[in-house]
């Protein structure tokens, strides 16, 4: 019997890096995500196929069981990662793939892989749903990370996220922002390695008051009714994170002459940023070669 699972993508507005140490983060599930379909196969083992948004296949493999584990044939990093996630799921739920089963799995992304909206987190959440296990535990046993992206995969509205002693808590929130029409996302034409960003952050020294300041900003944004107040909070946030990780803000490094606010999302250096401004302001980014611009209402659930 065919079964299909679907998970939402993610964007992190506040709390990048410091969410790992318990700071409160404000995050969004996106209208883009990834599906996973499981159906009967023709050959004993797992035939895996991954599709891009246009329906073209970007990855294909076949995994067979050996000594109770799915064995990857080859050293391809994508294959190795997939096998590690599936085997971590099998350790938590040994029966979700029977050793003698013939299965065909197809994943399909709604977004380009270089967008950084969570191709890994949506995959982990879908596999966890298939295996009927805790997706946060599967993340911990495979990729690691804060887990906010798993919460986004499971959520249908913006949410506040906290992580203490590896235990995640999150709750949906309402955004009173009547200025959403003046918010848009810009892709920086490159994908950021989140793991590399985390390694850099782990070398930093973070004072408890900085964590409290970030948490305070996350909560104040939920009481923000004017664009000017919103921009002030985001700029304060950028300054704090810049001080912690010892990197210039994205506005200082790339867009110093942009008249409005620009905010990094997630690990600094790539993927999407959030910008404030009108449709006329968007021309600034297009002139610089950034052609993927998405309005807030089209990106966020």
Coordinates of C-alpha atoms in Angstrom, one line a residue:
X1 CA 0.0 0.0 0.0
X2 CA 1.3 3.4 -1.0
X3 CA 2.0 5.9 1.9
X4 CA 3.0 9.5 1.5
X5 CA 4.5 11.8 4.2
X6 CA 5.2 15.5 4.0
X7 CA 7.2 18.0 6.1
X8 CA 7.6 21.8 5.9
X9 CA 10.8 23.6 5.3
X10 CA 12.3 26.1 7.8
X11 CA 13.7 29.5 8.3
X12 CA 15.1 30.9 11.5
X13 CA 14.6 34.6 12.2
X14 CA 16.2 34.9 15.6
X15 CA 18.5 32.9 17.8
X16 CA 20.9 31.5 15.2
X17 CA 23.7 29.7 16.9
X18 CA 22.7 30.7 20.4
X19 CA 19.6 28.5 20.2
X20 CA 22.0 25.6 20.8
X21 CA 22.7 27.1 24.3
X22 CA 19.1 27.6 25.3
X23 CA 18.2 31.0 23.8
X24 CA 14.6 31.5 22.7
X25 CA 14.4 31.5 18.9
X26 CA 11.6 32.7 16.6
X27 CA 11.2 30.4 13.6
X28 CA 9.0 29.9 10.6
X29 CA 7.7 26.8 8.7
X30 CA 7.8 27.5 5.0
X31 CA 5.2 26.9 2.2
X32 CA 7.9 24.8 0.6
X33 CA 8.8 21.4 1.9
X34 CA 9.5 17.8 0.9
X35 CA 7.4 14.7 0.4
X36 CA 8.3 11.0 0.8
X37 CA 6.3 8.2 -0.8
X38 CA 6.7 4.5 0.1
X39 CA 5.4 1.8 -2.1
X40 CA 6.0 -1.8 -3.0
X41 CA 9.2 -2.4 -5.1
X42 CA 10.3 -5.0 -7.6
X43 CA 13.5 -6.2 -5.9
X44 CA 14.3 -7.2 -2.3
X45 CA 15.8 -4.1 -0.7
X46 CA 15.2 -0.4 -0.8
X47 CA 15.2 1.4 -4.2
X48 CA 15.5 5.1 -3.5
X49 CA 14.9 8.0 -5.9
X50 CA 15.0 11.8 -5.1
X51 CA 13.4 14.4 -7.3
X52 CA 13.9 18.1 -7.7
X53 CA 11.0 20.6 -7.9
X54 CA 10.8 20.2 -11.7
X55 CA 10.4 16.4 -11.4
X56 CA 14.0 15.6 -12.6
X57 CA 15.8 12.9 -10.6
X58 CA 18.9 14.2 -8.8
X59 CA 19.8 11.1 -6.8
X60 CA 19.1 7.3 -7.1
X61 CA 20.5 4.3 -5.2
X62 CA 19.7 0.8 -4.1
X63 CA 20.3 -0.4 -0.5
X64 CA 20.2 -4.0 0.6
X65 CA 20.4 -5.5 4.1
X66 CA 23.5 -7.1 5.5
X67 CA 23.8 -8.1 9.2
X68 CA 20.6 -6.2 10.0
X69 CA 21.8 -2.9 8.4
X70 CA 21.2 -1.2 5.1
X71 CA 24.5 -1.2 3.4
X72 CA 25.4 1.7 1.0
X73 CA 27.4 0.7 -2.1
X74 CA 29.8 3.4 -2.8
X75 CA 31.3 6.5 -1.1
X76 CA 29.0 9.1 -2.3
X77 CA 28.3 11.6 0.6
X78 CA 24.6 11.7 -0.1
X79 CA 24.4 7.9 -0.1
X80 CA 26.4 7.7 3.1
X81 CA 24.2 10.3 4.8
X82 CA 21.0 8.5 3.7
X83 CA 22.2 5.2 4.9
X84 CA 23.2 6.6 8.3
X85 CA 19.7 8.2 8.8
X86 CA 17.9 5.0 7.8
X87 CA 20.1 2.8 10.0
X88 CA 19.6 5.2 12.9
X89 CA 15.9 4.9 12.4
X90 CA 16.2 1.1 12.3
X91 CA 18.0 1.1 15.6
X92 CA 15.0 3.0 17.1
X93 CA 12.4 0.9 15.3
X94 CA 13.9 -2.3 13.9
X95 CA 10.7 -3.5 12.2
X96 CA 9.8 -0.4 10.1
X97 CA 11.7 -2.0 7.1
X98 CA 11.7 -5.8 7.1
X99 CA 15.0 -7.4 6.0
X100 CA 13.2 -9.2 3.2
X101 CA 11.0 -6.4 2.1
X102 CA 10.9 -4.9 -1.5
X103 CA 10.4 -1.2 -1.2
X104 CA 10.5 1.8 -3.5
X105 CA 10.9 5.2 -1.9
X106 CA 10.5 8.5 -3.8
X107 CA 11.3 11.9 -2.2
X108 CA 10.2 15.1 -3.9
X109 CA 11.4 18.6 -3.0
X110 CA 9.2 21.8 -3.5
X111 CA 12.3 24.0 -3.3
X112 CA 15.7 24.1 -4.9
X113 CA 18.4 22.2 -2.9
X114 CA 20.6 25.3 -2.7
X115 CA 17.9 27.3 -0.9
X116 CA 18.8 25.9 2.5
X117 CA 15.2 25.4 3.5
X118 CA 15.7 22.0 5.1
X119 CA 16.3 19.2 2.6
X120 CA 17.9 17.2 5.5
X121 CA 15.4 18.1 8.3
X122 CA 12.4 17.4 6.1
X123 CA 13.9 14.1 5.1
X124 CA 14.6 13.1 8.7
X125 CA 11.0 14.1 9.8
X126 CA 9.5 12.2 6.9
X127 CA 11.6 9.1 7.7
X128 CA 10.6 9.4 11.4
X129 CA 6.9 9.5 10.4
X130 CA 7.4 6.5 8.2
X131 CA 9.1 4.6 11.1
X132 CA 6.7 6.0 13.7
X133 CA 9.5 7.3 15.9
X134 CA 10.4 10.6 17.5
X135 CA 12.0 12.9 14.9
X136 CA 14.0 14.8 17.4
X137 CA 15.5 11.6 18.7
X138 CA 16.3 10.6 15.1
X139 CA 18.0 13.9 14.5
X140 CA 20.0 13.5 17.7
X141 CA 21.1 10.0 16.6
X142 CA 22.1 11.1 13.1
X143 CA 22.8 14.7 12.2
X144 CA 22.6 16.5 15.5
X145 CA 21.7 20.2 15.8
X146 CA 19.3 22.4 17.7
X147 CA 16.1 20.7 16.4
X148 CA 14.3 23.9 15.5
X149 CA 14.2 22.7 11.9
X150 CA 12.4 19.5 13.0
X151 CA 9.8 21.7 14.9
X152 CA 9.3 23.7 11.7
X153 CA 8.8 20.5 9.7
X154 CA 6.0 19.6 12.1
X155 CA 4.5 23.1 12.5
X156 CA 1.9 25.0 10.5
X157 CA 2.5 28.5 11.9
X158 CA 5.4 30.6 13.3
X159 CA 6.7 29.4 16.7
X160 CA 9.0 30.1 19.6
X161 CA 11.6 27.4 20.1
X162 CA 13.8 26.6 23.1
X163 CA 16.2 23.7 23.8
X164 CA 17.4 22.8 27.2
X165 CA 19.5 19.7 27.9
X166 CA 18.7 18.5 24.4
X167 CA 15.0 18.6 25.1
X168 CA 13.0 20.8 22.7
X169 CA 10.0 22.8 23.5
X170 CA 8.1 25.0 21.0
X171 CA 4.7 26.7 20.8
X172 CA 2.8 28.4 18.0
X173 CA 2.7 32.2 18.1
X174 CA 0.7 35.0 16.3
X175 CA 2.6 37.7 14.5
X176 CA 0.9 41.1 14.8
X177 CA 2.9 42.5 11.9
X178 CA 0.7 44.6 9.6
X179 CA 3.8 45.4 7.6
X180 CA 4.4 41.9 6.2
X181 CA 4.0 43.4 2.7
X182 CA 7.2 45.2 3.3
X183 CA 9.2 42.0 4.2
X184 CA 10.8 39.8 1.6
X185 CA 13.5 37.1 1.3
X186 CA 16.6 37.3 -0.9
X187 CA 18.7 34.2 -1.8
X188 CA 22.4 35.0 -1.7
X189 CA 23.2 32.6 -4.6
X190 CA 25.2 30.3 -2.4
X191 CA 24.4 27.5 0.1
X192 CA 25.8 27.8 3.7
X193 CA 27.3 24.8 5.5
X194 CA 25.4 24.9 8.8
X195 CA 27.8 22.4 10.4
X196 CA 30.7 24.7 9.6
X197 CA 28.9 27.6 11.2
X198 CA 28.2 25.6 14.3
X199 CA 31.8 24.6 14.6
X200 CA 32.8 28.3 14.4
X201 CA 30.2 29.1 17.1
X202 CA 31.5 26.4 19.4
X203 CA 34.8 28.2 19.6
X204 CA 33.1 31.4 20.8
X205 CA 32.5 32.6 24.3
X206 CA 28.9 33.5 25.0
X207 CA 27.9 35.3 28.1
X208 CA 24.6 34.4 29.7
X209 CA 23.4 38.0 29.3
X210 CA 23.8 37.7 25.6
X211 CA 21.5 34.7 25.5
X212 CA 19.0 36.6 27.6
X213 CA 19.1 39.6 25.2
X214 CA 18.4 37.3 22.2
X215 CA 15.5 35.7 24.0
X216 CA 14.2 39.1 24.9
X217 CA 14.3 40.2 21.2
X218 CA 12.5 37.0 20.1
X219 CA 9.7 37.8 22.6
X220 CA 9.6 41.5 21.8
X221 CA 9.1 40.8 18.1
X222 CA 5.7 39.2 19.1
X223 CA 4.6 42.6 20.4
X224 CA 5.9 44.6 17.5
X225 CA 3.4 46.7 15.7
X226 CA 5.5 49.1 13.6
X227 CA 8.1 48.5 10.9
X228 CA 10.6 50.9 12.6
X229 CA 10.4 48.9 15.9
X230 CA 10.8 45.7 14.0
X231 CA 13.9 46.9 12.2
X232 CA 15.4 48.2 15.4
X233 CA 15.0 44.8 17.0
X234 CA 16.5 42.9 14.1
X235 CA 19.5 45.3 13.9
X236 CA 20.2 44.9 17.6
X237 CA 20.0 41.1 17.1
X238 CA 22.5 41.3 14.2
X239 CA 24.9 43.3 16.3
X240 CA 24.8 40.8 19.2
X241 CA 25.4 37.8 17.0
X242 CA 28.2 39.6 15.1
X243 CA 30.0 40.2 18.4
X244 CA 29.6 36.6 19.4
X245 CA 30.8 34.9 16.2
X246 CA 33.3 37.7 15.3
X247 CA 31.9 38.1 11.8
X248 CA 30.6 41.3 10.1
X249 CA 26.8 41.5 9.6
X250 CA 25.5 40.7 6.1
X251 CA 24.6 44.3 5.6
X252 CA 28.1 45.5 6.5
X253 CA 29.8 43.0 4.3
X254 CA 27.5 42.9 1.3
X255 CA 24.9 45.7 1.3
X256 CA 26.3 48.7 3.2
X257 CA 24.4 51.2 1.0
X258 CA 21.0 49.5 1.3
X259 CA 18.7 52.0 3.0
X260 CA 16.7 49.5 5.0
X261 CA 17.3 46.6 7.3
X262 CA 18.8 43.2 6.2
X263 CA 18.9 40.2 8.6
X264 CA 20.8 36.9 8.3
X265 CA 18.7 33.8 8.7
X266 CA 20.3 30.7 10.2
X267 CA 24.0 30.2 9.8
X268 CA 25.7 33.3 8.4
X269 CA 27.2 33.5 5.0
X270 CA 24.6 32.0 2.6
X271 CA 21.1 30.9 1.9
X272 CA 18.3 33.4 2.5
X273 CA 18.3 36.8 4.2
X274 CA 15.3 38.9 5.2
X275 CA 15.1 42.4 4.0
X276 CA 12.6 45.2 4.6
X277 CA 11.4 47.6 1.9
X278 CA 9.0 48.2 -1.0
X279 CA 8.9 46.5 -4.4
X280 CA 11.0 49.4 -5.6
X281 CA 13.7 48.5 -3.0
X282 CA 13.9 45.0 -4.4
X283 CA 15.5 46.4 -7.6
X284 CA 18.6 47.1 -5.5
X285 CA 19.2 43.4 -5.0
X286 CA 18.4 42.4 -8.6
X287 CA 20.9 44.9 -9.9
X288 CA 23.5 43.2 -7.7
X289 CA 22.7 39.8 -9.3
X290 CA 20.4 38.4 -6.6
X291 CA 17.4 37.2 -8.7
X292 CA 15.6 35.0 -6.2
X293 CA 13.3 37.3 -4.2
X294 CA 10.3 35.9 -2.4
X295 CA 7.6 38.0 -0.6
X296 CA 7.0 37.1 3.1
X297 CA 3.5 35.9 2.4
X298 CA 4.6 33.5 -0.3
X299 CA 7.3 32.0 1.8
X300 CA 5.9 31.6 5.3
X301 CA 3.0 29.5 6.4

